[in-house]
CSV table of C-alpha atoms in Angstrom, one decimal:
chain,number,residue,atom,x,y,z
E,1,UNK,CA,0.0,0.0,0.0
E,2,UNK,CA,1.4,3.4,-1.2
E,3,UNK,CA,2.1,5.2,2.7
E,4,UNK,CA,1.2,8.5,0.5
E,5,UNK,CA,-2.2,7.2,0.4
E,6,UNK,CA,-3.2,4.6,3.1
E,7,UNK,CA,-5.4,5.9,6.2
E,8,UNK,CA,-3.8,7.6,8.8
E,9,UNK,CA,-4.2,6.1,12.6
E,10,UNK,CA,-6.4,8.5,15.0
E,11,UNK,CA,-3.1,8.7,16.9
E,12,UNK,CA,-1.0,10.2,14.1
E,13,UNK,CA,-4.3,13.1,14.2
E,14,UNK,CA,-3.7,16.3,15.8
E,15,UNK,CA,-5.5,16.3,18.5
E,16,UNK,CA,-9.3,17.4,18.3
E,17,UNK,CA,-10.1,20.7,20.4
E,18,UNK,CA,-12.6,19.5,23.8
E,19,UNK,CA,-16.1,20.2,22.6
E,20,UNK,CA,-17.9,24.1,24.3
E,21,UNK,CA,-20.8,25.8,23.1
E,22,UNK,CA,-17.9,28.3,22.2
E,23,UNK,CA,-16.3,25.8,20.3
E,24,UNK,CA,-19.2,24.6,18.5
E,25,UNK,CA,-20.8,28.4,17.8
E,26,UNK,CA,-17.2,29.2,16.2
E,27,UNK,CA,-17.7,26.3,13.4
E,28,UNK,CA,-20.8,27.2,13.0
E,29,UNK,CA,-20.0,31.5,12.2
E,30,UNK,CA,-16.7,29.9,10.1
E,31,UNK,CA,-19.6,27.8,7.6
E,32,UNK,CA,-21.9,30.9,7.9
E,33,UNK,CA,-19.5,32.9,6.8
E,34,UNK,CA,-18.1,30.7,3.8
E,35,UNK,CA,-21.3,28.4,3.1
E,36,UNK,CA,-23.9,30.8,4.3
E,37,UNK,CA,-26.8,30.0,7.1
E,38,UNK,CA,-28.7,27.5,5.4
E,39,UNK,CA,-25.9,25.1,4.9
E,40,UNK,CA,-25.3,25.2,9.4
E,41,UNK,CA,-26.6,21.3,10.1
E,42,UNK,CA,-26.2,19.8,13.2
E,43,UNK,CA,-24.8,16.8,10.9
E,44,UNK,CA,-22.4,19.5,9.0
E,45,UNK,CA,-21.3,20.6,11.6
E,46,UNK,CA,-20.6,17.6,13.1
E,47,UNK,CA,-18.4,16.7,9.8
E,48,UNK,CA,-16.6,20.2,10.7
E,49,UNK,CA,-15.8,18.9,14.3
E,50,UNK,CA,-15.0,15.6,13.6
E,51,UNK,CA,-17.6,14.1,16.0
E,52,UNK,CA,-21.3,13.1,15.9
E,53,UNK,CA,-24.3,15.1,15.7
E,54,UNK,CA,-25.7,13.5,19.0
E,55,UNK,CA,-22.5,15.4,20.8
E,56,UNK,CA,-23.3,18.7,20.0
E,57,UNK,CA,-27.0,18.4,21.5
E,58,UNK,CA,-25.1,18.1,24.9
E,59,UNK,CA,-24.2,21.8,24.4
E,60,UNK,CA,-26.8,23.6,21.7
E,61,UNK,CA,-30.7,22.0,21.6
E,62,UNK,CA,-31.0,22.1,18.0
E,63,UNK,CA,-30.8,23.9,15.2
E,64,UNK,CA,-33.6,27.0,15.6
E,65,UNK,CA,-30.8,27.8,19.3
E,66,UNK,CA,-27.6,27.3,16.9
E,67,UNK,CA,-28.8,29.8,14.4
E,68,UNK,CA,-29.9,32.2,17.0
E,69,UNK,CA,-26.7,31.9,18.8
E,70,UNK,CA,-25.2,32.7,15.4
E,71,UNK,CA,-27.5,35.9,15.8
E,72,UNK,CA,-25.9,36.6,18.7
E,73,UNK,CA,-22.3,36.8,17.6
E,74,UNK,CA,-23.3,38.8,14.4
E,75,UNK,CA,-25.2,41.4,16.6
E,76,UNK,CA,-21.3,42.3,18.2
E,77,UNK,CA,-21.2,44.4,15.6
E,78,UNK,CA,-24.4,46.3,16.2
E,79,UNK,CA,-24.0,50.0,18.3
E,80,UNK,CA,-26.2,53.1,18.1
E,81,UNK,CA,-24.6,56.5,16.4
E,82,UNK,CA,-22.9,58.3,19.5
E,83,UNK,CA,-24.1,61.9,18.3
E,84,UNK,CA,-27.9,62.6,17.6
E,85,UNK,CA,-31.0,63.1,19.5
E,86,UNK,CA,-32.6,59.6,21.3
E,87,UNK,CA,-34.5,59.2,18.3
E,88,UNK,CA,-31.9,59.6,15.1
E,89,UNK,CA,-29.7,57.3,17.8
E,90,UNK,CA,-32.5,54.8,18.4
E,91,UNK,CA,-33.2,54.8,14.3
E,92,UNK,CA,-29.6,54.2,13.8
E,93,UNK,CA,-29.2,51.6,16.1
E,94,UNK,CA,-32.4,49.5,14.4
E,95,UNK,CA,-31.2,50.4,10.6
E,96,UNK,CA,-27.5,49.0,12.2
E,97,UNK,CA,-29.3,45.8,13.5
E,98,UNK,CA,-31.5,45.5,9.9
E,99,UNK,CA,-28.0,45.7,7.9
E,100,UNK,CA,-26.7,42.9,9.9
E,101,UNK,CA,-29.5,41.0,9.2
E,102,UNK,CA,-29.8,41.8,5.2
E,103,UNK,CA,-25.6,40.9,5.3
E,104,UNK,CA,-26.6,37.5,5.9
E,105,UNK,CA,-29.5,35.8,4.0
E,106,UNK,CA,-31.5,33.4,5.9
E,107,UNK,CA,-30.8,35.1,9.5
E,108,UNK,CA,-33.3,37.2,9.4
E,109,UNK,CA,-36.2,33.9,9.0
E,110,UNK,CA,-34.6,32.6,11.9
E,111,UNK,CA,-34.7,35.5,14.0
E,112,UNK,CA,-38.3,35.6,13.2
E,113,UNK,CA,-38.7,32.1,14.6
E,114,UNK,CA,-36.0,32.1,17.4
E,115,UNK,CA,-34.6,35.0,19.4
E,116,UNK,CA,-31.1,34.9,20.5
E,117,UNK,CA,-31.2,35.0,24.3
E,118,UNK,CA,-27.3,35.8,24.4
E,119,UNK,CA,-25.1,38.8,25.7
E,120,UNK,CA,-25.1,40.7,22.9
E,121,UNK,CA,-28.7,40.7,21.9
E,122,UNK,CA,-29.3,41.9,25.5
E,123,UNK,CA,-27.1,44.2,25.0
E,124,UNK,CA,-29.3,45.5,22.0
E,125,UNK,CA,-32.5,45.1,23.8
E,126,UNK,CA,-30.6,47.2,27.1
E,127,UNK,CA,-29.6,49.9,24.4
E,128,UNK,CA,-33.1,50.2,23.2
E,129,UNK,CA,-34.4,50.7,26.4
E,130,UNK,CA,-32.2,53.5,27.4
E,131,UNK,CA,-32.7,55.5,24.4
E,132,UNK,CA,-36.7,55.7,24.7
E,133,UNK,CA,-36.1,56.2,28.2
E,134,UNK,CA,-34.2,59.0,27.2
E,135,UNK,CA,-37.3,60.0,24.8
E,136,UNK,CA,-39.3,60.1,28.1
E,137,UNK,CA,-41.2,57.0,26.2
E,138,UNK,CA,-42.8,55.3,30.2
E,139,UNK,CA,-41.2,51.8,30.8
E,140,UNK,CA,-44.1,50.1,29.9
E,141,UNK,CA,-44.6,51.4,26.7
E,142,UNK,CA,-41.3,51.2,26.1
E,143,UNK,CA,-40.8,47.3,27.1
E,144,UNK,CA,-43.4,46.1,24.2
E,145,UNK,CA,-42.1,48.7,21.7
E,146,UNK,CA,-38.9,47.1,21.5
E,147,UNK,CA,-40.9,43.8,20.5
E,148,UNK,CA,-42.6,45.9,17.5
E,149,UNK,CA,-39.7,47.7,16.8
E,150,UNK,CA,-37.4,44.4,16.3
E,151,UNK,CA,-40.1,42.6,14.6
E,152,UNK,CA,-40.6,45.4,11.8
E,153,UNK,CA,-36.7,45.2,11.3
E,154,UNK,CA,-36.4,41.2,10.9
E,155,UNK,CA,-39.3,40.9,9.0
E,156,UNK,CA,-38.2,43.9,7.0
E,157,UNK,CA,-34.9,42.5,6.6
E,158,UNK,CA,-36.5,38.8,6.0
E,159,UNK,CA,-38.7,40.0,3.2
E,160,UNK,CA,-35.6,41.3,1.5
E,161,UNK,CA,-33.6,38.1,1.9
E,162,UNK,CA,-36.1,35.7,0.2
E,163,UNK,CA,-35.4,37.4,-2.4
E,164,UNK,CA,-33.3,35.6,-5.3
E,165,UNK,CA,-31.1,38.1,-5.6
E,166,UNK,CA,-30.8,41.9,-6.0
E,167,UNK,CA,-32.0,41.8,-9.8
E,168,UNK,CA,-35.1,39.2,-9.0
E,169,UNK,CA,-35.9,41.4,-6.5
E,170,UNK,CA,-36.1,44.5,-8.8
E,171,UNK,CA,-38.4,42.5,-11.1
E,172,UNK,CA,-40.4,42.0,-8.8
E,173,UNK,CA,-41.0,45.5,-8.0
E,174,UNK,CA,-41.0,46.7,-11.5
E,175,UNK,CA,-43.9,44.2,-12.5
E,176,UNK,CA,-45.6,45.6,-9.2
E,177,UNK,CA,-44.9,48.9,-10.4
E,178,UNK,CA,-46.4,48.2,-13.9
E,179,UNK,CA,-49.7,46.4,-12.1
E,180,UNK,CA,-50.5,49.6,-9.7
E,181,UNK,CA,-50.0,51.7,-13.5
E,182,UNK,CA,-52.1,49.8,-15.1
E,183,UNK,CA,-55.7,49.9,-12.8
E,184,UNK,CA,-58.9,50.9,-13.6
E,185,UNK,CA,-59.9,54.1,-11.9
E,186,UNK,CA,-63.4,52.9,-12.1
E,187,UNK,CA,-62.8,50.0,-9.9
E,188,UNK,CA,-59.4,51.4,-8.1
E,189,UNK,CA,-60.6,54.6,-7.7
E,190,UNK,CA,-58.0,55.2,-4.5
E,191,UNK,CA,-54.7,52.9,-6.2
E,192,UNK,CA,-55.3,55.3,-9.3
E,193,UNK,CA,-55.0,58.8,-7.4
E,194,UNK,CA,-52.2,57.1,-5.0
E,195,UNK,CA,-50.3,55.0,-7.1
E,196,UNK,CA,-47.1,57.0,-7.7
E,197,UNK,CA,-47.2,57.2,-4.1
E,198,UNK,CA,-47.5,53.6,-3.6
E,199,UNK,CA,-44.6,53.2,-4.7
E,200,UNK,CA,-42.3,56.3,-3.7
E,201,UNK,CA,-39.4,56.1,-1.9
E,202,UNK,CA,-36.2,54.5,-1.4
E,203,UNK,CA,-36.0,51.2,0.7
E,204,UNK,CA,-34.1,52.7,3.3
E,205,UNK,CA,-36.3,55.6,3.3
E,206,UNK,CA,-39.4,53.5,4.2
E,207,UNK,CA,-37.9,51.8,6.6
E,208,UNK,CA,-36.8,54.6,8.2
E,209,UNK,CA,-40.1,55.8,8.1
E,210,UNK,CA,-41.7,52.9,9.2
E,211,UNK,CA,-39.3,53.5,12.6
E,212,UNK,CA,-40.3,56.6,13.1
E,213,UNK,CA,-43.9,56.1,12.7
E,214,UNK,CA,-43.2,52.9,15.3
E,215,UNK,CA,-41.4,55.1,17.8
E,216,UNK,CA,-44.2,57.9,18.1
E,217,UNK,CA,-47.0,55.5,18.5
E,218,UNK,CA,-45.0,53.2,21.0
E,219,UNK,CA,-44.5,57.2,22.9
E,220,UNK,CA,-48.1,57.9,22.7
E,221,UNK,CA,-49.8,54.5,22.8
E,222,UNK,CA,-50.4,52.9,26.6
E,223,UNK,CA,-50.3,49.5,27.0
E,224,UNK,CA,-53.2,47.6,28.8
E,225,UNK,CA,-51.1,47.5,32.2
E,226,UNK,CA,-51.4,51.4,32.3
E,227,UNK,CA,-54.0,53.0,34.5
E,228,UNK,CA,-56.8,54.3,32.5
E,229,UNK,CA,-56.8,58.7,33.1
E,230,UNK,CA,-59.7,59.5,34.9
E,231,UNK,CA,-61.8,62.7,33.4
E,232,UNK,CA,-61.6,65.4,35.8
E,233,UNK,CA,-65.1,66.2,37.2
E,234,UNK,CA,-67.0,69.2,35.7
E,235,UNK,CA,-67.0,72.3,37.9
E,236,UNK,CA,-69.5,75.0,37.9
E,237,UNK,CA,-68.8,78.1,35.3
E,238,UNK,CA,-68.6,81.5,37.7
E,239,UNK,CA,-71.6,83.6,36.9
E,240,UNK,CA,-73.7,80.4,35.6
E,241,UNK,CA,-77.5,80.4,36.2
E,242,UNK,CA,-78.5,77.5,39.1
């Protein structure tokens, strides 16, 4: 047997590293990175580590925790602008946490699905807090706008990733663009006066928007756990007839 080609002995292997969750979230960013999300198995990465798949549910419980400890990493990168008022920081920080998200197709479906419970994702959510805080936004308010607020950006950013590509996705628009054109104001009456409007703006300008809009409700809307305002009772005009 040619010694160039016969199998080597597990003893003549360098040693394998001792299996972590650290260990095994580090394969998993190093296929994200080169084979993208989809392609992060509990039985590729398995292959990666050089051990079984039933090994790695000691550390991670399946797939929907790896990918959103996956999340987590990538969201190390994520910080608000440090000059701006609360609410240009606040929009920042989201549009920050949206890029990550469009950087790496297939994240964003499985943050919809499974929220990364790590350090830096509480990190986000503790940076979220302090800015409406810091918009005088009450911490009740405030604690279920950061659910709405997330949840436009991932499903923003998710919406965007299904696409097949940058040109499908402009095809798509254009053919929406040509359908809106193309009504009957006898039977769209409203798409017909609107539809240049419709379709306006830039994607990042809509979702900017879209924040915005988000951020003054959340300031101005109470949530059910808020004490209802009384109406002050009615007093008596001076000079009024008895």
């Amino acid at each position: 047997m040619d010694p160039r080609t016969a199998p080597r002995s597990r003893r003549e292997r360098p040693a394998k590293p001792a299996l972590s969750r650290a260990v095994i979230v580090a394969a998993a960013m190093e296929i994200t990175r080169a084979e993208g999300l989809p392609k992060v198995t509990m039985r590729r990465l398995a292959r990666a580590l050089d051990t079984g798949p039933a090994s790695l549910y000691v550390y991670v419980a399946n797939t929907a925790a790896l990918h959103a400890a996956i999340l987590d990493e990538f969201l190390g990168t994520v910080e608000a602008p440090a000059e701006g008022e609360w609410h240009e920081r606040l929009e920042g920080l989201l549009g920050a946490y949206t890029a990550v998200l469009l950087a790496h197709p297939g994240l964003a479906a499985s943050a919809l699905v499974a929220r990364p419970g790590g350090p830096r994702y509480l990190a986000l959510l503790e940076t979220l807090l302090r800015l409406l805080d810091e918009g005088g936004v009450s911490g009740g308010r405030a604690a279920w706008g950061v659910d709405a607020l997330l949840l436009h950006a991932t499903a923003t950013a998710a919406e965007h990733a299904g696409r097949d590509g940058a040109e499908a996705e402009q095809d798509d628009w254009d053919a929406l663009t040509r359908a809106v054109g193309a009504v009957d104001e006898r039977t769209h009456p409203r798409i017909a006066a609107l539809g240049s409007a419709l379709m306006s703006g830039t994607p990042h300008e809509r979702l900017a928007w879209g924040f915005r809009t988000l951020i003054n409700g959340i300031a101005h809307t109470p949530v059910p756990t808020e004490p209802v305002p009384t109406e002050p009772a009615p007093t008596e005009t001076p000079g009024a007839a008895s």
